[in-house]
Short mmCIF file of C-alpha atoms and ligand atoms in Angstrom, two decimals:
data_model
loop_
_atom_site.label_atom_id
_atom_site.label_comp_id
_atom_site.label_asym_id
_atom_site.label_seq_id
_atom_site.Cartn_x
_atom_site.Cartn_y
_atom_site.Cartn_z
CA UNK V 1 -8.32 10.01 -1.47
CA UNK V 2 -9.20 6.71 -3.15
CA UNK V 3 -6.37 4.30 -2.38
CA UNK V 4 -5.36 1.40 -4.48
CA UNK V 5 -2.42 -1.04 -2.76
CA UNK V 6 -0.77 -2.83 -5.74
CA UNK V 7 1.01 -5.86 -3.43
CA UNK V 8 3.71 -8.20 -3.83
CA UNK V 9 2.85 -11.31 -1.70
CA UNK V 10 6.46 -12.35 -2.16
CA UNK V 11 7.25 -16.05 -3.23
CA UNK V 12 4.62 -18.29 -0.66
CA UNK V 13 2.00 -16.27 1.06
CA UNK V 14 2.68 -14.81 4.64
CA UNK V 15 6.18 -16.37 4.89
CA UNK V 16 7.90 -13.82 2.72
CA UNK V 17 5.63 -11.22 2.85
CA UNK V 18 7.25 -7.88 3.60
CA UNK V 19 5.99 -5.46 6.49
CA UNK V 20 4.81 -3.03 4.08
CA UNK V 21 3.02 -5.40 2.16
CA UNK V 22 1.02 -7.21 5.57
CA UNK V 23 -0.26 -3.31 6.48
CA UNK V 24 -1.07 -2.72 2.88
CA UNK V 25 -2.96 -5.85 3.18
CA UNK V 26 -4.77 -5.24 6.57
CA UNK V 27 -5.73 -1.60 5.50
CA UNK V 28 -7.58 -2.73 2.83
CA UNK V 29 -11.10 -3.59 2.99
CA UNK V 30 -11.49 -5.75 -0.38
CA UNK V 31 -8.69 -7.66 -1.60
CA UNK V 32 -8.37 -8.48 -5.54
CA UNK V 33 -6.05 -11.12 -7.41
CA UNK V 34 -5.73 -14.36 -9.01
CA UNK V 35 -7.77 -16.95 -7.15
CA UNK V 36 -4.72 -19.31 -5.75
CA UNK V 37 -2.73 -16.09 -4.99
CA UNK V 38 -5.94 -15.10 -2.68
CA UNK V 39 -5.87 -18.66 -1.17
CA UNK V 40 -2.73 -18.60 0.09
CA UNK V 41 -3.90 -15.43 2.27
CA UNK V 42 -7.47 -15.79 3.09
CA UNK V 43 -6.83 -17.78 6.26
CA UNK V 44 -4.80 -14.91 7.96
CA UNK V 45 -7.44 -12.36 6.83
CA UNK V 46 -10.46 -14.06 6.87
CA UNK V 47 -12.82 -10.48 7.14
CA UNK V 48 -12.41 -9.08 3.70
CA UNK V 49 -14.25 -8.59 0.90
CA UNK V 50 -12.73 -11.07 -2.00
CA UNK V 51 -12.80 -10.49 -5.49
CA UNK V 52 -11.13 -12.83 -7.51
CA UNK V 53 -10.57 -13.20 -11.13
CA UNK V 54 -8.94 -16.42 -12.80
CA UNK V 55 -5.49 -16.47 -14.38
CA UNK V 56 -5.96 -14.77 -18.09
CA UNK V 57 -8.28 -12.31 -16.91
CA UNK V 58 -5.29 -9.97 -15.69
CA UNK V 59 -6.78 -6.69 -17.40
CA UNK V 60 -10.57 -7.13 -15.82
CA UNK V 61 -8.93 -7.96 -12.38
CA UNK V 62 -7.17 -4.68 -12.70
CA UNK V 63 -10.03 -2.38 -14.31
CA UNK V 64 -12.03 -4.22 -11.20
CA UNK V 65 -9.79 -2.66 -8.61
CA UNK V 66 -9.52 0.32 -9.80
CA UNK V 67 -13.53 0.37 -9.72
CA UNK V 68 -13.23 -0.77 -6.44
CA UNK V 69 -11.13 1.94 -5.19
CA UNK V 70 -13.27 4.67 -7.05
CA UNK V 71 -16.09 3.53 -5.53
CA UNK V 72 -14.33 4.54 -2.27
CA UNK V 73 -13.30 1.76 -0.92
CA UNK V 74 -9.71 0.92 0.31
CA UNK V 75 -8.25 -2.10 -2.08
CA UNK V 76 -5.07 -4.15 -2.34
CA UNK V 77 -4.98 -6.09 -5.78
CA UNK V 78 -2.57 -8.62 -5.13
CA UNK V 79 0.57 -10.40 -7.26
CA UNK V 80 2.90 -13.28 -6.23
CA UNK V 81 6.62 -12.02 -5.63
CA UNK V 82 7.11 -8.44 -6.81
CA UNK V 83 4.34 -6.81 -8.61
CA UNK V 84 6.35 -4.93 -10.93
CA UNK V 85 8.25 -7.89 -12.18
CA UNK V 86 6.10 -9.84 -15.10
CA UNK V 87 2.57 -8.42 -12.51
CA UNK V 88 0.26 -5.98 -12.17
CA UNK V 89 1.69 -3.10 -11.29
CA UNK V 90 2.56 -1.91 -15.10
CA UNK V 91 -1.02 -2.67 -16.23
CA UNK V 92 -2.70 -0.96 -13.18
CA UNK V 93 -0.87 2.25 -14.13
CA UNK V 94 -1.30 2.41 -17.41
CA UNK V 95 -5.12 2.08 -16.57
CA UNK V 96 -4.53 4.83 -14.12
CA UNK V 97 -5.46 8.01 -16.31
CA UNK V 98 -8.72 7.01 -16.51
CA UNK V 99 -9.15 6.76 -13.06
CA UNK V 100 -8.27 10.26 -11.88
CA UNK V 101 -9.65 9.93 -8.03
CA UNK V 102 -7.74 6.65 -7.45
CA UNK V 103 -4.19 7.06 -5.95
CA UNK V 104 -1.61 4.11 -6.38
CA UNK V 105 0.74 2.97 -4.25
CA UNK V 106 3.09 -0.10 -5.24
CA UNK V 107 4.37 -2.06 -2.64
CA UNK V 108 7.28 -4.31 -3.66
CA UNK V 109 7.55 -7.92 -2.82
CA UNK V 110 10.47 -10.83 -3.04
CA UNK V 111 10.40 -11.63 -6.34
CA UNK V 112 10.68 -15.59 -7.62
CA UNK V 113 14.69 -14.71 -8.61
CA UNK V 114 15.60 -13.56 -5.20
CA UNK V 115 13.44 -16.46 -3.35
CA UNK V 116 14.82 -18.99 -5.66
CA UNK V 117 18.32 -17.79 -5.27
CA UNK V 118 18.82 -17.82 -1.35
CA UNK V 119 17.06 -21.60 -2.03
CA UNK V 120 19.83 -23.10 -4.05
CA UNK V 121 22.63 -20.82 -1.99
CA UNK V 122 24.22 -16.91 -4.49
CA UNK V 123 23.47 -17.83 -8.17
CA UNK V 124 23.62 -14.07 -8.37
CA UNK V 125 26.62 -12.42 -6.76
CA UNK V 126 27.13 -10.88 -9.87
CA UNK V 127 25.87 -9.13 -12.92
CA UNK V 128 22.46 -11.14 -14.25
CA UNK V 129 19.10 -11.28 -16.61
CA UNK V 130 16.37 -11.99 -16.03
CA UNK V 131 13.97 -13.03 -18.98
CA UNK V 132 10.54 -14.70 -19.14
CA UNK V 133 10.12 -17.36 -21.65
CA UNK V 134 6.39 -17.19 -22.16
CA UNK V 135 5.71 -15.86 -25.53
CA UNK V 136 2.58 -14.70 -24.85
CA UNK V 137 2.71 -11.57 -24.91
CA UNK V 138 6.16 -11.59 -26.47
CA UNK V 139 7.43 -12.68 -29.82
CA UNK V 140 9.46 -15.74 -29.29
CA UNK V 141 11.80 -13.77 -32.19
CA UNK V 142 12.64 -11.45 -29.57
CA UNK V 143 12.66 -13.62 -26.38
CA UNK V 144 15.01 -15.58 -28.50
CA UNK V 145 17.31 -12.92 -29.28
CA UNK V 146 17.32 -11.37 -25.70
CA UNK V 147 18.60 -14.82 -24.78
CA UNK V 148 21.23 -14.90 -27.42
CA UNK V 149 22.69 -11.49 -26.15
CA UNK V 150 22.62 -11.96 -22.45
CA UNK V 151 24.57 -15.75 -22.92
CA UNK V 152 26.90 -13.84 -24.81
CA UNK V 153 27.51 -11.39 -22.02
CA UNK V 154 28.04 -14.09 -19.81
CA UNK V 155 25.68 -12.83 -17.79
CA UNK V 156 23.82 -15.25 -14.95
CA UNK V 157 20.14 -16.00 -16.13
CA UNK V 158 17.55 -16.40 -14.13
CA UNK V 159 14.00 -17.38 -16.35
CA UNK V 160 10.84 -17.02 -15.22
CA UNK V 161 7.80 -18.77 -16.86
CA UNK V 162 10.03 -21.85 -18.36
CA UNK V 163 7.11 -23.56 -19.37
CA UNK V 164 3.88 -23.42 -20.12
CA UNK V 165 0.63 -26.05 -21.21
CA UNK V 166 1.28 -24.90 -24.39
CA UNK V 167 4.95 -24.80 -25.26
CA UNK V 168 6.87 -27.75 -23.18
CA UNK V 169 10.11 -27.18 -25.05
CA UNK V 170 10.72 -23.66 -24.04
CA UNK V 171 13.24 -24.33 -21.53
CA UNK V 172 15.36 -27.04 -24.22
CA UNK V 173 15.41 -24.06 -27.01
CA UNK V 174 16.52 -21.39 -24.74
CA UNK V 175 19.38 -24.42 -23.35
CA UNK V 176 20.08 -24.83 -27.11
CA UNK V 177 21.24 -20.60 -27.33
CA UNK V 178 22.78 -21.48 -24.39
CA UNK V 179 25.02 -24.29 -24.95
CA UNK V 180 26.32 -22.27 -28.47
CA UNK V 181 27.98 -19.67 -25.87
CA UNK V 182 28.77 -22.37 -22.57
CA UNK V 183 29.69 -25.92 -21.78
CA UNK V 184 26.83 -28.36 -20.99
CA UNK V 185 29.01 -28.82 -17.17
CA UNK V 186 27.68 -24.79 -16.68
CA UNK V 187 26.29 -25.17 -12.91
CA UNK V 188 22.66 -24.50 -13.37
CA UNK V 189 19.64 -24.59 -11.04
CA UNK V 190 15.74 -24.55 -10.72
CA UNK V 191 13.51 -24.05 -7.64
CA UNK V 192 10.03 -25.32 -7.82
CA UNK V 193 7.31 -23.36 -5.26
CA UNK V 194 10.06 -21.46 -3.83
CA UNK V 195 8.27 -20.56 -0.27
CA UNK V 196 5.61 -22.76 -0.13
CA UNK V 197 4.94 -26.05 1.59
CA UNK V 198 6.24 -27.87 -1.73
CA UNK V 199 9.31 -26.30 -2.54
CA UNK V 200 11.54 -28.06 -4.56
CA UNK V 201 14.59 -27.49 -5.49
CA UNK V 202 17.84 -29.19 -8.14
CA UNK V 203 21.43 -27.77 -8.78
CA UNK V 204 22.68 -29.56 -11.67
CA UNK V 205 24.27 -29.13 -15.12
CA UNK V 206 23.62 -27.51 -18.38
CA UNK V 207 23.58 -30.71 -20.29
CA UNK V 208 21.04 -32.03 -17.32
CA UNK V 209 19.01 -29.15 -17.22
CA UNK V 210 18.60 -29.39 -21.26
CA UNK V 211 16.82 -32.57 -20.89
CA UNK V 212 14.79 -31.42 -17.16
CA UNK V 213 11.02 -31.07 -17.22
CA UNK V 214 10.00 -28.25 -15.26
CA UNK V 215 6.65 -26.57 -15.22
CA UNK V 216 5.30 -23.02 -14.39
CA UNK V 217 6.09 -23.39 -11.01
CA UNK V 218 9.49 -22.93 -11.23
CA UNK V 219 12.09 -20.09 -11.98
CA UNK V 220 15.57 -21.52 -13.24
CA UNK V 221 18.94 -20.65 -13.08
CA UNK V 222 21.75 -20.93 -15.85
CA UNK V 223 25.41 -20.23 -14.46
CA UNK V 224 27.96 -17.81 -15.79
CA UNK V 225 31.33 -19.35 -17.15
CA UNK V 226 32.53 -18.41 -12.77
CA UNK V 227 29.76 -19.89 -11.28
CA UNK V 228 30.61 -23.52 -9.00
CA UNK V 229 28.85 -25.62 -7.68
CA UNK V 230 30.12 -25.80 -4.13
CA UNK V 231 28.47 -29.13 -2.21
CA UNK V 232 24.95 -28.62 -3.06
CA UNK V 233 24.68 -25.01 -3.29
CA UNK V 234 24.90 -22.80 -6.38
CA UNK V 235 27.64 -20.06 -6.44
CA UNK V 236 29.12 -17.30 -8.64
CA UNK V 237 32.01 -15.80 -6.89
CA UNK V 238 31.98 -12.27 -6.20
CA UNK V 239 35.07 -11.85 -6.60
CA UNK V 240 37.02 -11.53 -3.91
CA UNK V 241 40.51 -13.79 -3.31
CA UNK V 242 40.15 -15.87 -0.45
N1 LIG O 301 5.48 -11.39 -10.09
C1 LIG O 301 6.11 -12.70 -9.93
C2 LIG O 301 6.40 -13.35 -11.27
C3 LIG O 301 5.17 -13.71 -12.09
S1 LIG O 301 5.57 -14.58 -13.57
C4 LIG O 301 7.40 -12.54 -9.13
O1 LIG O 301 7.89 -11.42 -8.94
O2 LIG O 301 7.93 -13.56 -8.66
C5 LIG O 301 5.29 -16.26 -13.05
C6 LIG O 301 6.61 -17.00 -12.94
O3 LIG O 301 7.27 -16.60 -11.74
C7 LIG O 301 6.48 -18.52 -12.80
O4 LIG O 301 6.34 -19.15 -14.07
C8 LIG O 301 7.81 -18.88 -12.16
O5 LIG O 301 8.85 -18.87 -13.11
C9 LIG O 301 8.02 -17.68 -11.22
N2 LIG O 301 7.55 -17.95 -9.84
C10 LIG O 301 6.57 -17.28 -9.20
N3 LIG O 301 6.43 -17.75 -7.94
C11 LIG O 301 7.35 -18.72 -7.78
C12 LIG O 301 7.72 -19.59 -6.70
N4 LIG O 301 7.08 -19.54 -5.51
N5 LIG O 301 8.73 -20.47 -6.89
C13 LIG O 301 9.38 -20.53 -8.07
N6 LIG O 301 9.08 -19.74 -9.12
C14 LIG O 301 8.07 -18.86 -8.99
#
């Protein structure tokens, strides 16, 4: 059988990299993905074949795997954290049907949320969302109202793409839903390159974060009405009395 690896590098390259995903990796003979996703592993597998496609291309980078793996050789396309979460693994199966002889296997990955989280200390000890902000393949109608709901649950929120080179003010309108449900002292956070030699990281407030650039680098974190700051570490309680 015709095996296609659909990989989640995790948050920085090797350092987070799961088992699972490092054989995936070394089983393949031609490794696929996003150029700077392919940098960050070339070094520790310097004897495969590359193929790389850049950043908007996601739909030829997957129908070029799959042709890849037809063609009978092993692959791994590749995706930063988890590949089911805003990757390639829901694109890759879809495709699937038409490529009969290729078998999939996902292998999950730490996604940005979880990397980001252990950063600034347990944002999410309890129930939370997780929403992109990039409308581009979403209507910013319904990203908005997804927001609107899960601040009324009181739900932590952890956003993924806050910002993009086209829309800077993403991250302030989604604050703006925000703030109509929460204080501007909410304990928020964001993690910049979670993983990787330039990791960054802030805890701060709602207010603060309102009026934060951040860039698409970054996953951020927006408190629920429990969540403290305690020092410089980010926590909603689990509940327990101590
Ligand atoms: N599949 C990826 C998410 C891809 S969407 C995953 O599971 O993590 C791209 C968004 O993920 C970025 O805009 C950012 O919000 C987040 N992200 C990915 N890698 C990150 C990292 N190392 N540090 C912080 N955020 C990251």
């Amino acid at each position: 059988m015709n095996v296609l690896y659909v990989v989640g590098l995790g948050p920085g390259g090797s350092r987070w990299m799961t088992w699972e995903a490092r054989a995936a990796l070394e089983q393949a003979e031609v490794l696929c993905g996003y150029t700077v996703y392919l940098d960050l592993i070339r070094g520790e597998f310097p004897d495969k074949e590359y193929f790389s496609t850049p950043m908007t291309q996601e739909i030829e980078r997957c129908r070029a795997a799959l042709e890849r793996a037809r063609s009978g050789r092993t692959t791994a396309l590749v995706c930063s954290g988890d590949a089911g979460v805003y990757g390639m693994a829901g694109p890759v199966l879809e495709l699937a049907p038409h490529f009969p002889e290729v078998e999939i296997q996902v292998v999950p990955g730490v996604t940005a949320a979880l990397a980001g989280a252990a950063v600034l200390g347990a944002p999410l000890m309890h129930d939370f969302a997780v929403l992109s902000l990039s409308d581009l393949l979403t209507p910013w109608k319904v990203i908005r109202r997804r927001l609107e709901l899960a601040a009324q649950g009181d739900f932590v929120l952890c956003l993924y793409n806050p910002s993009s080179r086209r829309r800077r003010d993403h991250l302030r309108m989604a604050c703006d839903i925000v703030l109509a449900h929460r204080g501007p002292e909410t304990v928020c956070g964001w993690v910049r390159n979670a993983g990787r030699a330039q990791e960054e990281h802030q805890v701060l407030t709602l207010g603060e974060l309102r009026e934060a650039q951040v860039d698409m680098f970054t996953t951020v974190f927006i408190g629920s009405a429990a969540t403290r700051r305690i020092g410089d570490r980010m926590v909603t309680p689990r509940g327990y009395e101590l």
